[in-house]
mmCIF file of C-alpha atoms in Angstrom:
data_model
loop_
_atom_site.group_PDB
_atom_site.id
_atom_site.type_symbol
_atom_site.label_atom_id
_atom_site.label_comp_id
_atom_site.label_asym_id
_atom_site.label_seq_id
_atom_site.Cartn_x
_atom_site.Cartn_y
_atom_site.Cartn_z
ATOM 1 C CA MET A 195 0.000 0.000 0.000
ATOM 2 C CA ILE A 196 2.849 2.399 0.787
ATOM 3 C CA GLY A 197 4.376 1.590 -2.610
ATOM 4 C CA ALA A 198 1.045 2.321 -4.302
ATOM 5 C CA MET A 199 0.696 5.657 -2.532
ATOM 6 C CA ALA A 200 4.252 6.645 -3.453
ATOM 7 C CA ALA A 201 3.567 5.770 -7.096
ATOM 8 C CA PHE A 202 0.312 7.752 -7.147
ATOM 9 C CA ALA A 203 2.016 10.752 -5.549
ATOM 10 C CA VAL A 204 4.748 10.710 -8.222
ATOM 11 C CA ASN A 205 2.019 10.431 -10.870
ATOM 12 C CA ASP A 206 0.302 13.512 -9.390
ATOM 13 C CA ALA A 207 3.572 15.443 -9.423
ATOM 14 C CA CYS A 208 4.215 14.492 -13.052
ATOM 15 C CA THR A 209 0.672 15.470 -13.986
ATOM 16 C CA LYS A 210 1.052 18.849 -12.309
ATOM 17 C CA LEU A 211 4.325 19.420 -14.142
ATOM 18 C CA ALA A 212 2.781 18.593 -17.511
ATOM 19 C CA ILE A 213 -0.510 20.409 -17.042
ATOM 20 C CA ALA A 214 1.248 23.780 -17.167
ATOM 21 C CA ASP A 215 1.769 23.156 -20.915
ATOM 22 C CA VAL A 216 -0.917 20.608 -21.799
ATOM 23 C CA PRO A 217 -4.727 20.677 -21.208
ATOM 24 C CA ALA A 218 -6.205 18.141 -18.788
ATOM 25 C CA PRO A 219 -7.989 15.955 -21.421
ATOM 26 C CA GLN A 220 -4.793 15.746 -23.457
ATOM 27 C CA ILE A 221 -2.945 14.520 -20.366
ATOM 28 C CA MET A 222 -5.661 11.923 -19.759
ATOM 29 C CA ALA A 223 -5.350 10.785 -23.373
ATOM 30 C CA LEU A 224 -1.565 10.613 -23.709
ATOM 31 C CA ARG A 225 -0.906 9.256 -20.237
ATOM 32 C CA GLY A 226 -3.766 6.820 -20.768
ATOM 33 C CA VAL A 227 -2.271 5.403 -23.965
ATOM 34 C CA MET A 228 0.927 4.416 -22.191
ATOM 35 C CA ALA A 229 -0.759 3.176 -19.010
ATOM 36 C CA THR A 230 -3.345 1.183 -20.962
ATOM 37 C CA VAL A 231 -0.687 -0.575 -23.033
ATOM 38 C CA LEU A 232 1.101 -1.610 -19.839
ATOM 39 C CA LEU A 233 -2.063 -2.740 -18.052
ATOM 40 C CA VAL A 234 -3.472 -4.640 -21.041
ATOM 41 C CA ALA A 235 -0.144 -6.426 -21.439
ATOM 42 C CA LEU A 236 -0.085 -7.350 -17.759
ATOM 43 C CA ALA A 237 -3.738 -8.422 -17.846
ATOM 44 C CA GLY A 238 -2.972 -10.621 -20.854
ATOM 45 C CA ILE A 239 0.002 -12.211 -19.125
ATOM 46 C CA ARG A 240 -2.157 -12.945 -16.080
ATOM 47 C CA GLY A 241 -4.893 -14.414 -18.294
ATOM 48 C CA ALA A 242 -7.403 -11.815 -17.139
ATOM 49 C CA LEU A 243 -8.710 -11.114 -20.657
ATOM 50 C CA ARG A 244 -9.531 -14.668 -21.709
ATOM 51 C CA GLN A 245 -13.279 -14.262 -21.130
ATOM 52 C CA PRO A 246 -14.117 -10.687 -22.168
ATOM 53 C CA HIS A 247 -17.863 -11.329 -21.912
ATOM 54 C CA ARG A 248 -17.497 -11.229 -18.116
ATOM 55 C CA LEU A 249 -16.679 -7.524 -18.405
ATOM 56 C CA VAL A 250 -20.141 -6.713 -19.800
ATOM 57 C CA GLN A 251 -21.634 -5.709 -16.461
ATOM 58 C CA PRO A 252 -23.739 -2.609 -15.617
ATOM 59 C CA VAL A 253 -21.874 -2.215 -12.329
ATOM 60 C CA LEU A 254 -18.538 -2.144 -14.169
ATOM 61 C CA ALA A 255 -19.914 0.473 -16.588
ATOM 62 C CA PHE A 256 -21.042 2.600 -13.624
ATOM 63 C CA ARG A 257 -17.652 2.173 -11.952
ATOM 64 C CA THR A 258 -15.873 3.208 -15.129
ATOM 65 C CA VAL A 259 -17.958 6.371 -15.571
ATOM 66 C CA ALA A 260 -17.349 7.302 -11.932
ATOM 67 C CA ASP A 261 -13.601 6.819 -12.398
ATOM 68 C CA ILE A 262 -13.597 8.999 -15.529
ATOM 69 C CA LEU A 263 -15.380 11.827 -13.694
ATOM 70 C CA ALA A 264 -13.036 11.456 -10.711
ATOM 71 C CA THR A 265 -10.013 11.746 -13.007
ATOM 72 C CA ILE A 266 -11.333 14.761 -14.924
ATOM 73 C CA THR A 267 -12.155 16.759 -11.796
ATOM 74 C CA TYR A 268 -8.909 15.872 -10.011
ATOM 75 C CA VAL A 269 -6.599 16.622 -12.951
ATOM 76 C CA ALA A 270 -8.429 19.870 -13.745
ATOM 77 C CA ALA A 271 -8.034 21.071 -10.130
ATOM 78 C CA LEU A 272 -4.425 19.943 -9.772
ATOM 79 C CA ARG A 273 -3.217 22.653 -12.141
ATOM 80 C CA TYR A 274 -4.242 25.377 -9.699
ATOM 81 C CA MET A 275 -3.625 23.690 -6.325
ATOM 82 C CA PRO A 276 -0.570 22.419 -4.437
ATOM 83 C CA ILE A 277 -0.511 18.629 -4.572
ATOM 84 C CA ALA A 278 -0.331 18.481 -0.757
ATOM 85 C CA ASN A 279 -3.610 20.430 -0.440
ATOM 86 C CA ALA A 280 -5.301 18.278 -3.076
ATOM 87 C CA SER A 281 -4.086 15.098 -1.371
ATOM 88 C CA ALA A 282 -5.200 16.396 2.032
ATOM 89 C CA ILE A 283 -8.773 16.939 0.847
ATOM 90 C CA PHE A 284 -8.741 13.561 -0.903
ATOM 91 C CA GLN A 285 -8.031 11.832 2.417
ATOM 92 C CA ALA A 286 -11.751 12.205 3.142
ATOM 93 C CA LEU A 287 -12.380 9.342 0.691
ATOM 94 C CA PRO A 288 -12.454 6.507 3.293
ATOM 95 C CA LEU A 289 -14.973 8.505 5.332
ATOM 96 C CA VAL A 290 -17.186 9.124 2.294
ATOM 97 C CA VAL A 291 -16.993 5.440 1.348
ATOM 98 C CA THR A 292 -18.062 4.461 4.881
ATOM 99 C CA LEU A 293 -20.936 6.953 4.702
ATOM 100 C CA GLY A 294 -21.982 5.692 1.264
ATOM 101 C CA ALA A 295 -21.834 2.060 2.370
ATOM 102 C CA ALA A 296 -24.180 2.872 5.245
ATOM 103 C CA LEU A 297 -26.615 4.836 3.087
ATOM 104 C CA PHE A 298 -26.646 2.764 -0.108
ATOM 105 C CA LEU A 299 -25.355 -0.708 0.804
ATOM 106 C CA ALA A 300 -27.056 -0.964 4.205
ATOM 107 C CA GLU A 301 -23.759 -1.737 5.938
ATOM 108 C CA PRO A 302 -23.961 -1.261 9.725
ATOM 109 C CA VAL A 303 -22.232 1.838 11.088
ATOM 110 C CA GLY A 304 -22.214 2.415 14.836
ATOM 111 C CA TRP A 305 -22.328 5.728 16.646
ATOM 112 C CA ARG A 306 -18.536 5.826 17.048
ATOM 113 C CA ARG A 307 -17.962 5.711 13.309
ATOM 114 C CA TRP A 308 -20.765 8.220 12.679
ATOM 115 C CA THR A 309 -18.949 10.520 15.098
ATOM 116 C CA ALA A 310 -15.643 9.904 13.313
ATOM 117 C CA ILE A 311 -17.265 10.695 9.948
ATOM 118 C CA SER A 312 -18.704 13.955 11.315
ATOM 119 C CA ILE A 313 -15.347 15.012 12.780
ATOM 120 C CA GLY A 314 -13.609 14.088 9.541
ATOM 121 C CA PHE A 315 -15.883 16.362 7.543
ATOM 122 C CA VAL A 316 -15.078 19.161 9.988
ATOM 123 C CA GLY A 317 -11.434 18.588 9.063
ATOM 124 C CA VAL A 318 -12.319 18.890 5.358
ATOM 125 C CA VAL A 319 -14.050 22.223 6.035
ATOM 126 C CA VAL A 320 -10.923 23.412 7.868
ATOM 127 C CA ILE A 321 -8.797 22.560 4.809
ATOM 128 C CA VAL A 322 -11.215 24.029 2.244
ATOM 129 C CA ARG A 323 -11.877 27.180 4.323
ATOM 130 C CA PRO A 324 -15.115 28.324 2.649
ATOM 131 C CA GLY A 325 -15.769 32.054 2.882
ATOM 132 C CA THR A 326 -12.173 32.977 3.749
ATOM 133 C CA GLU A 327 -9.281 34.419 1.770
ATOM 134 C CA GLY A 328 -7.619 31.002 1.696
ATOM 135 C CA PHE A 329 -10.608 29.434 -0.082
ATOM 136 C CA SER A 330 -10.048 28.083 -3.600
ATOM 137 C CA VAL A 331 -12.938 27.140 -5.849
ATOM 138 C CA PHE A 332 -10.759 24.316 -7.156
ATOM 139 C CA SER A 333 -11.065 22.671 -3.752
ATOM 140 C CA LEU A 334 -14.665 21.976 -4.742
ATOM 141 C CA LEU A 335 -13.419 20.073 -7.786
ATOM 142 C CA ILE A 336 -11.309 17.889 -5.486
ATOM 143 C CA LEU A 337 -14.402 17.277 -3.347
ATOM 144 C CA ALA A 338 -16.307 16.312 -6.499
ATOM 145 C CA SER A 339 -13.478 13.905 -7.302
ATOM 146 C CA VAL A 340 -13.798 12.421 -3.807
ATOM 147 C CA LEU A 341 -17.531 11.815 -4.336
ATOM 148 C CA CYS A 342 -16.920 10.199 -7.735
ATOM 149 C CA SER A 343 -14.123 8.058 -6.305
ATOM 150 C CA ALA A 344 -16.399 6.936 -3.480
ATOM 151 C CA ALA A 345 -19.045 5.938 -6.025
ATOM 152 C CA ARG A 346 -16.355 3.993 -7.891
ATOM 153 C CA ASP A 347 -15.232 2.171 -4.738
ATOM 154 C CA LEU A 348 -18.795 1.328 -3.715
ATOM 155 C CA ALA A 349 -19.442 -0.041 -7.200
ATOM 156 C CA THR A 350 -16.277 -2.136 -6.857
ATOM 157 C CA ARG A 351 -17.786 -3.824 -3.816
ATOM 158 C CA ARG A 352 -20.788 -4.814 -5.950
ATOM 159 C CA MET A 353 -18.783 -6.299 -8.822
ATOM 160 C CA PRO A 354 -18.945 -10.086 -9.321
ATOM 161 C CA ALA A 355 -15.971 -11.873 -7.797
ATOM 162 C CA ASP A 356 -15.124 -13.635 -11.068
ATOM 163 C CA ILE A 357 -14.083 -10.368 -12.789
ATOM 164 C CA PRO A 358 -10.251 -10.208 -12.559
ATOM 165 C CA SER A 359 -8.852 -7.058 -10.964
ATOM 166 C CA PHE A 360 -6.265 -6.664 -13.738
ATOM 167 C CA ALA A 361 -9.033 -6.666 -16.329
ATOM 168 C CA VAL A 362 -10.933 -4.010 -14.391
ATOM 169 C CA SER A 363 -7.807 -1.837 -14.184
ATOM 170 C CA ALA A 364 -7.147 -2.227 -17.922
ATOM 171 C CA VAL A 365 -10.744 -1.392 -18.868
ATOM 172 C CA THR A 366 -10.756 1.627 -16.570
ATOM 173 C CA SER A 367 -7.478 2.958 -17.943
ATOM 174 C CA ALA A 368 -8.646 2.492 -21.538
ATOM 175 C CA SER A 369 -11.935 4.248 -20.780
ATOM 176 C CA VAL A 370 -10.213 7.235 -19.153
ATOM 177 C CA MET A 371 -7.907 7.437 -22.177
ATOM 178 C CA LEU A 372 -10.876 7.383 -24.575
ATOM 179 C CA ALA A 373 -12.686 10.049 -22.532
ATOM 180 C CA GLY A 374 -9.583 12.226 -22.794
ATOM 181 C CA PHE A 375 -9.516 11.944 -26.579
ATOM 182 C CA LEU A 376 -13.259 12.713 -26.792
ATOM 183 C CA LEU A 377 -12.813 15.866 -24.681
ATOM 184 C CA VAL A 378 -9.754 17.144 -26.565
ATOM 185 C CA PRO A 379 -11.823 18.979 -29.258
ATOM 186 C CA PHE A 380 -13.499 21.047 -26.506
ATOM 187 C CA TRP A 381 -10.288 21.860 -24.608
ATOM 188 C CA GLY A 382 -7.813 22.060 -27.463
ATOM 189 C CA TRP A 383 -4.564 20.268 -28.259
ATOM 190 C CA SER A 384 -1.188 21.751 -27.391
ATOM 191 C CA PRO A 385 2.166 20.862 -28.955
ATOM 192 C CA VAL A 386 3.935 18.249 -26.843
ATOM 193 C CA ARG A 387 7.578 18.798 -26.009
ATOM 194 C CA SER A 388 10.015 15.918 -25.661
ATOM 195 C CA ALA A 389 10.273 16.728 -21.937
ATOM 196 C CA ASP A 390 6.484 16.349 -21.626
ATOM 197 C CA LEU A 391 6.637 12.931 -23.303
ATOM 198 C CA LEU A 392 9.191 11.837 -20.715
ATOM 199 C CA ILE A 393 6.927 13.132 -17.945
ATOM 200 C CA PHE A 394 3.968 11.237 -19.425
ATOM 201 C CA ALA A 395 6.053 8.075 -19.625
ATOM 202 C CA VAL A 396 7.033 8.312 -15.944
ATOM 203 C CA ALA A 397 3.434 9.133 -14.951
ATOM 204 C CA SER A 398 2.124 6.142 -16.926
ATOM 205 C CA VAL A 399 4.559 3.717 -15.330
ATOM 206 C CA MET A 400 3.775 5.089 -11.863
ATOM 207 C CA LEU A 401 0.018 4.861 -12.545
ATOM 208 C CA ALA A 402 0.269 1.245 -13.668
ATOM 209 C CA LEU A 403 2.601 0.406 -10.754
ATOM 210 C CA GLY A 404 0.187 2.025 -8.320
ATOM 211 C CA TYR A 405 -2.715 -0.047 -9.673
ATOM 212 C CA ILE A 406 -0.699 -3.255 -9.357
ATOM 213 C CA CYS A 407 0.515 -2.505 -5.826
ATOM 214 C CA ILE A 408 -2.894 -1.521 -4.522
ATOM 215 C CA VAL A 409 -4.543 -4.630 -5.984
ATOM 216 C CA GLU A 410 -1.911 -6.852 -4.376
ATOM 217 C CA ALA A 411 -2.202 -4.982 -1.064
ATOM 218 C CA MET A 412 -5.967 -5.315 -0.869
ATOM 219 C CA ARG A 413 -5.924 -8.974 -1.911
ATOM 220 C CA SER A 414 -3.028 -10.260 0.183
ATOM 221 C CA GLY A 415 -3.385 -8.199 3.366
ATOM 222 C CA ASP A 416 -5.997 -7.676 6.052
ATOM 223 C CA MET A 417 -8.000 -4.729 4.695
ATOM 224 C CA GLY A 418 -8.461 -3.235 8.156
ATOM 225 C CA PHE A 419 -4.687 -3.220 8.653
ATOM 226 C CA VAL A 420 -3.685 -2.181 5.135
ATOM 227 C CA ALA A 421 -6.220 0.597 4.461
ATOM 228 C CA PRO A 422 -4.830 3.196 6.935
ATOM 229 C CA PHE A 423 -1.521 3.157 5.038
ATOM 230 C CA ARG A 424 -3.371 5.068 2.291
ATOM 231 C CA TYR A 425 -2.673 8.181 4.334
ATOM 232 C CA THR A 426 1.055 7.947 3.580
ATOM 233 C CA ILE A 427 0.271 9.598 0.236
ATOM 234 C CA LEU A 428 -0.044 12.913 2.087
ATOM 235 C CA LEU A 429 3.545 12.619 3.328
ATOM 236 C CA PHE A 430 4.781 11.849 -0.182
ATOM 237 C CA ALA A 431 2.728 14.743 -1.588
ATOM 238 C CA ILE A 432 4.176 17.212 0.928
ATOM 239 C CA VAL A 433 7.751 16.114 0.174
ATOM 240 C CA LEU A 434 7.271 16.178 -3.620
ATOM 241 C CA GLY A 435 5.358 19.452 -3.493
ATOM 242 C CA PHE A 436 8.187 21.128 -1.605
ATOM 243 C CA ALA A 437 11.020 19.531 -3.588
ATOM 244 C CA ILE A 438 9.563 20.195 -7.057
ATOM 245 C CA PHE A 439 7.228 23.185 -6.699
ATOM 246 C CA GLY A 440 8.421 24.842 -3.486
ATOM 247 C CA ASP A 441 4.965 24.459 -1.916
ATOM 248 C CA VAL A 442 4.733 24.386 1.874
ATOM 249 C CA PRO A 443 1.338 23.571 3.455
ATOM 250 C CA ASP A 444 0.178 26.220 5.915
ATOM 251 C CA ALA A 445 -0.798 25.462 9.503
ATOM 252 C CA THR A 446 -4.529 25.390 8.734
ATOM 253 C CA THR A 447 -4.067 22.738 6.057
ATOM 254 C CA LEU A 448 -1.920 20.619 8.377
ATOM 255 C CA VAL A 449 -4.456 20.878 11.222
ATOM 256 C CA GLY A 450 -7.319 19.949 8.904
ATOM 257 C CA SER A 451 -5.286 17.058 7.508
ATOM 258 C CA ALA A 452 -4.587 15.754 11.004
ATOM 259 C CA ILE A 453 -8.324 15.851 11.814
ATOM 260 C CA VAL A 454 -9.276 14.024 8.612
ATOM 261 C CA ILE A 455 -6.552 11.398 8.953
ATOM 262 C CA GLY A 456 -7.242 10.812 12.638
ATOM 263 C CA SER A 457 -10.982 10.373 12.131
ATOM 264 C CA GLY A 458 -10.467 8.198 9.058
ATOM 265 C CA ALA A 459 -7.939 5.974 10.797
ATOM 266 C CA TYR A 460 -10.295 5.566 13.766
ATOM 267 C CA SER A 461 -13.188 4.709 11.456
ATOM 268 C CA LEU A 462 -11.066 2.048 9.737
ATOM 269 C CA TYR A 463 -9.978 0.730 13.135
ATOM 270 C CA ARG A 464 -13.608 0.355 14.228
ATOM 271 C CA GLU A 465 -14.425 -1.427 10.975
ATOM 272 C CA ARG A 466 -11.564 -3.824 11.607
ATOM 273 C CA MET A 467 -12.776 -4.502 15.141
ATOM 274 C CA ARG A 468 -16.293 -5.117 13.872
ATOM 275 C CA GLY A 469 -14.960 -7.602 11.334
ATOM 276 C CA ARG A 470 -13.156 -9.552 14.078
ATOM 277 C CA ARG A 471 -16.210 -10.010 16.306
ATOM 278 C CA PRO A 472 -17.403 -13.625 16.428
ATOM 279 C CA LYS A 473 -20.770 -14.037 14.778
ATOM 280 C CA LEU A 474 -23.503 -15.671 16.862
ATOM 281 C CA ALA A 475 -25.051 -18.828 15.488
ATOM 282 C CA PRO A 476 -28.654 -18.323 14.373
ATOM 283 C CA ALA A 477 -31.215 -19.419 16.934
ATOM 284 C CA SER A 478 -32.738 -22.826 16.277
ATOM 285 C CA THR A 479 -36.421 -23.017 15.530
ATOM 286 C CA HIS A 480 -38.658 -26.021 16.224
#
């Protein structure tokens, strides 16, 4: 999981570097070509594409659309925001997923986790700072990306177990790439420098590596133990943001981040504890 978060943070940094010269849909398209080639090749090696008919699922289509919208909103906002701030707001995702699972999947959520969710959203408000001089409208795009990502993750829980994860990753990457090409006529196409191509290549490799690492982490480890390590992406984002762009998060952003991470980690801890409780045998009837 730490490897996945490091890869995603490097991908974000590369995207932010490139987006100064290239529109967001063009980045989605070019980065998507390289990432899709890698993921399709890996999916083929793993035998994940042998039965393509299994991929014809409404829930997978919904997940793909949600992922496309999450990518568009995040990449569009990243041009105007420090990557540490964007990553800090995005740490609300586990809380939103827990909230969505309770509302739409009827998963049980006790009062402790409801409290953690409420406190976590207070932390998001602290980071976003609505109505103050530090407020950025692009923070709302990151929040939209969080909502779309939560919808994607909830849809993932509903996918049939026989759909290989590598196939899902390849289909998602190809769909994001196609969406980028379809949006290019509305956003324009900029000349691509050789340096930008190198950046896209690094971003594509990091994106594919992140997908692979996160799939392996979620499949081989205890989810309750592994999931909190998602928050390491904020550390990587702060380091990369300072080293590459000279960005230093202010105190308000750090306080809000601490609130969000603390509440999210506690919520994941409670979910882990709930999963460990022994289930009572059903009462016999006569």
